[in-house]
Amino acid sequence: MSAPERIPALSLPADGPDEALLARGGLTVRGRIPQASNAVLYCTVELDGREAACVYKPVAGERPLWDFPDGNLARREVAAYEVSRATGWGLVPPTVLRDGPHGEGMCQLWIEPVTGEDAEGGELLALVDPEDPGPGWKEIGLAEVGEGRTALLVHADDPRLRRLAVLDAVINNADRKGGHLLPGAEGRLYAIDHGVTFHTEDKLRTLLWGWAGEPLPEEAVEVLGRLAGALAEDGPLAARLRPLITAAELDATRARVAALLATGTHPRPGDTWPALPWPPV
């Protein structure tokens, strides 16, 4: 499958009030989110009488990784937002790079997840009987649940998750866990934690393998075709990404988009990198 002919040029949206608030507002640290592996600070940001909660991840609080360069996870988070914004799917909350109380870092709008009966669309992940996953679920793999028992880990056959699976394939997300999925108001789905993305090597590691090898939805093919144009040397998305990732990483992003369009299918797990994140949540 190839991209449809005569795809309209992609016009990236201008920065809106959320981006302006995050980038220019007064940032006040209110506390730290302790379970995060890197420094993640819960903050409020205020500008012209408007205030919002946000997350601030200073570069100074990033732990070194063996396979990613030091000190640029924040920029990768912003790059993931730029690609998400270019798709028009709105999967990543508004995210900017800015200076803060602890130096340069990423600043992202806080999303309060909607849970329980208020969440539209039902559960996104579940452990079910291996013999009968039931309708509406896509298989991920077997998981040990204690006392020698196993269950089948599944994710919902949900178009929001399917969009996210495409986005993750484009940005080469090496850590898509269940805890990174935030159901929002009015049926929205948000995804967070995109520091380990855009590597030049294939590092896709995700829970969203349920569509592996299946044809991409027509909507995704159209979006990918537009992304290809926006990622061209003179494209608007390429201009936004150049200050955030390396030239080689930008080239690799173009190649991933081209490969998705050439195959017309969701990618399958590779054999040189663990396919599933651990822990999965």
PDB file of C-alpha atoms in Angstrom, residues 45-193:
ATOM      1  CA  VAL A  45       2.153  27.855  35.892  1.00  0.00           C
ATOM      2  CA  GLU A  46       0.496  31.288  35.752  1.00  0.00           C
ATOM      3  CA  LEU A  47       0.244  33.900  33.006  1.00  0.00           C
ATOM      4  CA  ASP A  48      -2.088  36.880  32.630  1.00  0.00           C
ATOM      5  CA  GLY A  49      -4.443  35.632  35.299  1.00  0.00           C
ATOM      6  CA  ARG A  50      -4.648  32.090  33.977  1.00  0.00           C
ATOM      7  CA  GLU A  51      -3.223  29.223  36.041  1.00  0.00           C
ATOM      8  CA  ALA A  52      -2.842  25.532  35.292  1.00  0.00           C
ATOM      9  CA  ALA A  53      -1.143  22.487  36.740  1.00  0.00           C
ATOM     10  CA  CYS A  54       1.815  21.066  34.840  1.00  0.00           C
ATOM     11  CA  VAL A  55       4.739  18.667  34.989  1.00  0.00           C
ATOM     12  CA  TYR A  56       8.288  20.006  34.838  1.00  0.00           C
ATOM     13  CA  LYS A  57      11.148  17.583  34.079  1.00  0.00           C
ATOM     14  CA  PRO A  58      14.490  19.401  34.389  1.00  0.00           C
ATOM     15  CA  VAL A  59      17.396  18.097  32.347  1.00  0.00           C
ATOM     16  CA  ALA A  60      19.492  18.218  35.543  1.00  0.00           C
ATOM     17  CA  GLY A  61      17.281  15.477  37.005  1.00  0.00           C
ATOM     18  CA  GLU A  62      17.698  13.005  34.144  1.00  0.00           C
ATOM     19  CA  ARG A  63      19.476   9.756  34.930  1.00  0.00           C
ATOM     20  CA  PRO A  64      22.051   8.641  32.331  1.00  0.00           C
ATOM     21  CA  LEU A  65      20.982   5.825  30.014  1.00  0.00           C
ATOM     22  CA  TRP A  66      23.313   3.391  28.283  1.00  0.00           C
ATOM     23  CA  ASP A  67      21.680   3.758  24.871  1.00  0.00           C
ATOM     24  CA  PHE A  68      20.562   7.408  24.751  1.00  0.00           C
ATOM     25  CA  PRO A  69      22.796  10.501  24.912  1.00  0.00           C
ATOM     26  CA  ASP A  70      22.867  12.319  28.240  1.00  0.00           C
ATOM     27  CA  GLY A  71      20.808  15.420  28.837  1.00  0.00           C
ATOM     28  CA  ASN A  72      18.294  15.364  25.988  1.00  0.00           C
ATOM     29  CA  LEU A  73      15.305  13.330  27.176  1.00  0.00           C
ATOM     30  CA  ALA A  74      13.362  16.574  27.681  1.00  0.00           C
ATOM     31  CA  ARG A  75      13.893  17.560  24.060  1.00  0.00           C
ATOM     32  CA  ARG A  76      12.649  14.162  22.909  1.00  0.00           C
ATOM     33  CA  GLU A  77       9.470  14.692  24.939  1.00  0.00           C
ATOM     34  CA  VAL A  78       8.882  17.981  23.137  1.00  0.00           C
ATOM     35  CA  ALA A  79       9.660  16.362  19.767  1.00  0.00           C
ATOM     36  CA  ALA A  80       7.047  13.669  20.462  1.00  0.00           C
ATOM     37  CA  TYR A  81       4.488  16.394  21.145  1.00  0.00           C
ATOM     38  CA  GLU A  82       5.371  18.154  17.894  1.00  0.00           C
ATOM     39  CA  VAL A  83       4.805  14.967  15.902  1.00  0.00           C
ATOM     40  CA  SER A  84       1.578  14.241  17.780  1.00  0.00           C
ATOM     41  CA  ARG A  85       0.353  17.774  17.111  1.00  0.00           C
ATOM     42  CA  ALA A  86       1.188  17.396  13.418  1.00  0.00           C
ATOM     43  CA  THR A  87      -0.982  14.266  13.166  1.00  0.00           C
ATOM     44  CA  GLY A  88      -3.995  16.190  14.430  1.00  0.00           C
ATOM     45  CA  TRP A  89      -4.806  13.363  16.852  1.00  0.00           C
ATOM     46  CA  GLY A  90      -3.946  15.318  20.008  1.00  0.00           C
ATOM     47  CA  LEU A  91      -2.541  12.299  21.814  1.00  0.00           C
ATOM     48  CA  VAL A  92       0.280  14.043  23.705  1.00  0.00           C
ATOM     49  CA  PRO A  93      -0.568  16.906  26.090  1.00  0.00           C
ATOM     50  CA  PRO A  94       0.864  20.334  25.189  1.00  0.00           C
ATOM     51  CA  THR A  95       4.605  20.239  25.900  1.00  0.00           C
ATOM     52  CA  VAL A  96       7.303  22.903  25.615  1.00  0.00           C
ATOM     53  CA  LEU A  97      11.000  23.323  26.333  1.00  0.00           C
ATOM     54  CA  ARG A  98      11.719  26.130  28.760  1.00  0.00           C
ATOM     55  CA  ASP A  99      13.921  27.358  31.566  1.00  0.00           C
ATOM     56  CA  GLY A 100      12.663  26.719  35.090  1.00  0.00           C
ATOM     57  CA  PRO A 101      13.701  26.772  38.735  1.00  0.00           C
ATOM     58  CA  HIS A 102      16.142  23.897  38.139  1.00  0.00           C
ATOM     59  CA  GLY A 103      17.313  24.859  34.661  1.00  0.00           C
ATOM     60  CA  GLU A 104      16.182  23.818  31.214  1.00  0.00           C
ATOM     61  CA  GLY A 105      13.532  21.145  31.052  1.00  0.00           C
ATOM     62  CA  MET A 106      10.305  20.094  29.487  1.00  0.00           C
ATOM     63  CA  CYS A 107       7.027  21.496  30.777  1.00  0.00           C
ATOM     64  CA  GLN A 108       3.809  19.587  30.028  1.00  0.00           C
ATOM     65  CA  LEU A 109       0.197  20.365  30.815  1.00  0.00           C
ATOM     66  CA  TRP A 110      -1.058  18.182  33.662  1.00  0.00           C
ATOM     67  CA  ILE A 111      -3.815  15.758  32.655  1.00  0.00           C
ATOM     68  CA  GLU A 112      -6.063  14.514  35.433  1.00  0.00           C
ATOM     69  CA  PRO A 113      -7.130  11.022  34.321  1.00  0.00           C
ATOM     70  CA  VAL A 114     -10.809  10.162  34.246  1.00  0.00           C
ATOM     71  CA  THR A 115     -11.383   6.796  35.887  1.00  0.00           C
ATOM     72  CA  GLY A 116     -14.184   4.444  36.855  1.00  0.00           C
ATOM     73  CA  GLU A 117     -17.686   5.025  35.559  1.00  0.00           C
ATOM     74  CA  ASP A 118     -16.748   8.484  34.281  1.00  0.00           C
ATOM     75  CA  ALA A 119     -14.223   7.074  31.788  1.00  0.00           C
ATOM     76  CA  GLU A 120     -15.611   6.690  28.269  1.00  0.00           C
ATOM     77  CA  GLY A 121     -14.677   3.600  26.291  1.00  0.00           C
ATOM     78  CA  GLY A 122     -14.119   1.210  29.204  1.00  0.00           C
ATOM     79  CA  GLU A 123     -10.882  -0.484  30.222  1.00  0.00           C
ATOM     80  CA  LEU A 124      -7.823  -0.149  28.015  1.00  0.00           C
ATOM     81  CA  LEU A 125      -5.799  -3.074  29.444  1.00  0.00           C
ATOM     82  CA  ALA A 126      -6.884  -6.281  31.139  1.00  0.00           C
ATOM     83  CA  LEU A 127      -5.820  -9.757  32.234  1.00  0.00           C
ATOM     84  CA  VAL A 128      -8.258 -12.369  30.935  1.00  0.00           C
ATOM     85  CA  ASP A 129      -8.688 -16.107  30.540  1.00  0.00           C
ATOM     86  CA  PRO A 130      -6.063 -17.307  28.009  1.00  0.00           C
ATOM     87  CA  GLU A 131      -8.634 -19.558  26.383  1.00  0.00           C
ATOM     88  CA  ASP A 132     -11.236 -16.865  25.823  1.00  0.00           C
ATOM     89  CA  PRO A 133     -10.082 -13.237  25.481  1.00  0.00           C
ATOM     90  CA  GLY A 134     -13.567 -12.261  24.337  1.00  0.00           C
ATOM     91  CA  PRO A 135     -14.643  -9.719  21.727  1.00  0.00           C
ATOM     92  CA  GLY A 136     -13.202  -6.242  21.703  1.00  0.00           C
ATOM     93  CA  TRP A 137      -9.715  -7.241  22.883  1.00  0.00           C
ATOM     94  CA  LYS A 138      -6.357  -7.647  21.135  1.00  0.00           C
ATOM     95  CA  GLU A 139      -3.826 -10.124  22.503  1.00  0.00           C
ATOM     96  CA  ILE A 140      -0.456  -8.964  23.833  1.00  0.00           C
ATOM     97  CA  GLY A 141       0.922 -12.095  25.501  1.00  0.00           C
ATOM     98  CA  LEU A 142       0.799 -14.361  28.536  1.00  0.00           C
ATOM     99  CA  ALA A 143       1.680 -13.012  31.969  1.00  0.00           C
ATOM    100  CA  GLU A 144       2.357 -14.797  35.258  1.00  0.00           C
ATOM    101  CA  VAL A 145      -0.144 -13.789  37.938  1.00  0.00           C
ATOM    102  CA  GLY A 146       1.197 -15.825  40.853  1.00  0.00           C
ATOM    103  CA  GLU A 147       0.920 -19.359  42.232  1.00  0.00           C
ATOM    104  CA  GLY A 148       1.987 -20.802  38.892  1.00  0.00           C
ATOM    105  CA  ARG A 149      -1.012 -19.327  37.084  1.00  0.00           C
ATOM    106  CA  THR A 150      -0.965 -17.358  33.864  1.00  0.00           C
ATOM    107  CA  ALA A 151      -3.383 -14.935  32.278  1.00  0.00           C
ATOM    108  CA  LEU A 152      -3.587 -13.340  28.884  1.00  0.00           C
ATOM    109  CA  LEU A 153      -2.620  -9.666  28.811  1.00  0.00           C
ATOM    110  CA  VAL A 154      -4.828  -7.811  26.326  1.00  0.00           C
ATOM    111  CA  HIS A 155      -5.525  -4.263  25.222  1.00  0.00           C
ATOM    112  CA  ALA A 156      -8.772  -2.844  23.943  1.00  0.00           C
ATOM    113  CA  ASP A 157      -9.481  -2.864  20.219  1.00  0.00           C
ATOM    114  CA  ASP A 158      -9.886   0.887  20.510  1.00  0.00           C
ATOM    115  CA  PRO A 159      -9.307   3.374  17.655  1.00  0.00           C
ATOM    116  CA  ARG A 160      -7.632   5.788  20.094  1.00  0.00           C
ATOM    117  CA  LEU A 161      -5.065   3.131  21.019  1.00  0.00           C
ATOM    118  CA  ARG A 162      -4.615   2.262  17.365  1.00  0.00           C
ATOM    119  CA  ARG A 163      -3.727   5.867  16.576  1.00  0.00           C
ATOM    120  CA  LEU A 164      -1.257   5.775  19.445  1.00  0.00           C
ATOM    121  CA  ALA A 165       0.298   2.570  18.086  1.00  0.00           C
ATOM    122  CA  VAL A 166       0.926   4.396  14.801  1.00  0.00           C
ATOM    123  CA  LEU A 167       2.400   7.425  16.577  1.00  0.00           C
ATOM    124  CA  ASP A 168       4.681   5.187  18.639  1.00  0.00           C
ATOM    125  CA  ALA A 169       5.921   3.482  15.483  1.00  0.00           C
ATOM    126  CA  VAL A 170       6.769   6.872  13.971  1.00  0.00           C
ATOM    127  CA  ILE A 171       8.638   8.191  17.026  1.00  0.00           C
ATOM    128  CA  ASN A 172      10.192   4.781  17.804  1.00  0.00           C
ATOM    129  CA  ASN A 173       8.916   4.686  21.374  1.00  0.00           C
ATOM    130  CA  ALA A 174      11.080   2.388  23.486  1.00  0.00           C
ATOM    131  CA  ASP A 175       8.790   2.374  26.529  1.00  0.00           C
ATOM    132  CA  ARG A 176       5.017   2.380  25.979  1.00  0.00           C
ATOM    133  CA  LYS A 177       3.612   1.139  29.284  1.00  0.00           C
ATOM    134  CA  GLY A 178       0.061   0.973  30.515  1.00  0.00           C
ATOM    135  CA  GLY A 179       0.690   3.662  33.110  1.00  0.00           C
ATOM    136  CA  HIS A 180       1.452   6.115  30.306  1.00  0.00           C
ATOM    137  CA  LEU A 181      -2.170   6.002  29.087  1.00  0.00           C
ATOM    138  CA  LEU A 182      -4.436   8.680  30.562  1.00  0.00           C
ATOM    139  CA  PRO A 183      -8.154   8.647  29.705  1.00  0.00           C
ATOM    140  CA  GLY A 184      -9.304  12.264  29.592  1.00  0.00           C
ATOM    141  CA  ALA A 185     -12.592  14.090  29.565  1.00  0.00           C
ATOM    142  CA  GLU A 186     -15.036  13.709  26.657  1.00  0.00           C
ATOM    143  CA  GLY A 187     -13.527  10.401  25.565  1.00  0.00           C
ATOM    144  CA  ARG A 188     -10.045  11.801  24.958  1.00  0.00           C
ATOM    145  CA  LEU A 189      -6.969   9.639  25.415  1.00  0.00           C
ATOM    146  CA  TYR A 190      -3.596  11.138  26.287  1.00  0.00           C
ATOM    147  CA  ALA A 191      -0.173   9.514  26.346  1.00  0.00           C
ATOM    148  CA  ILE A 192       2.784  10.699  28.431  1.00  0.00           C
ATOM    149  CA  ASP A 193       6.468   9.881  29.075  1.00  0.00           C
TER     150      ASP A 193
END
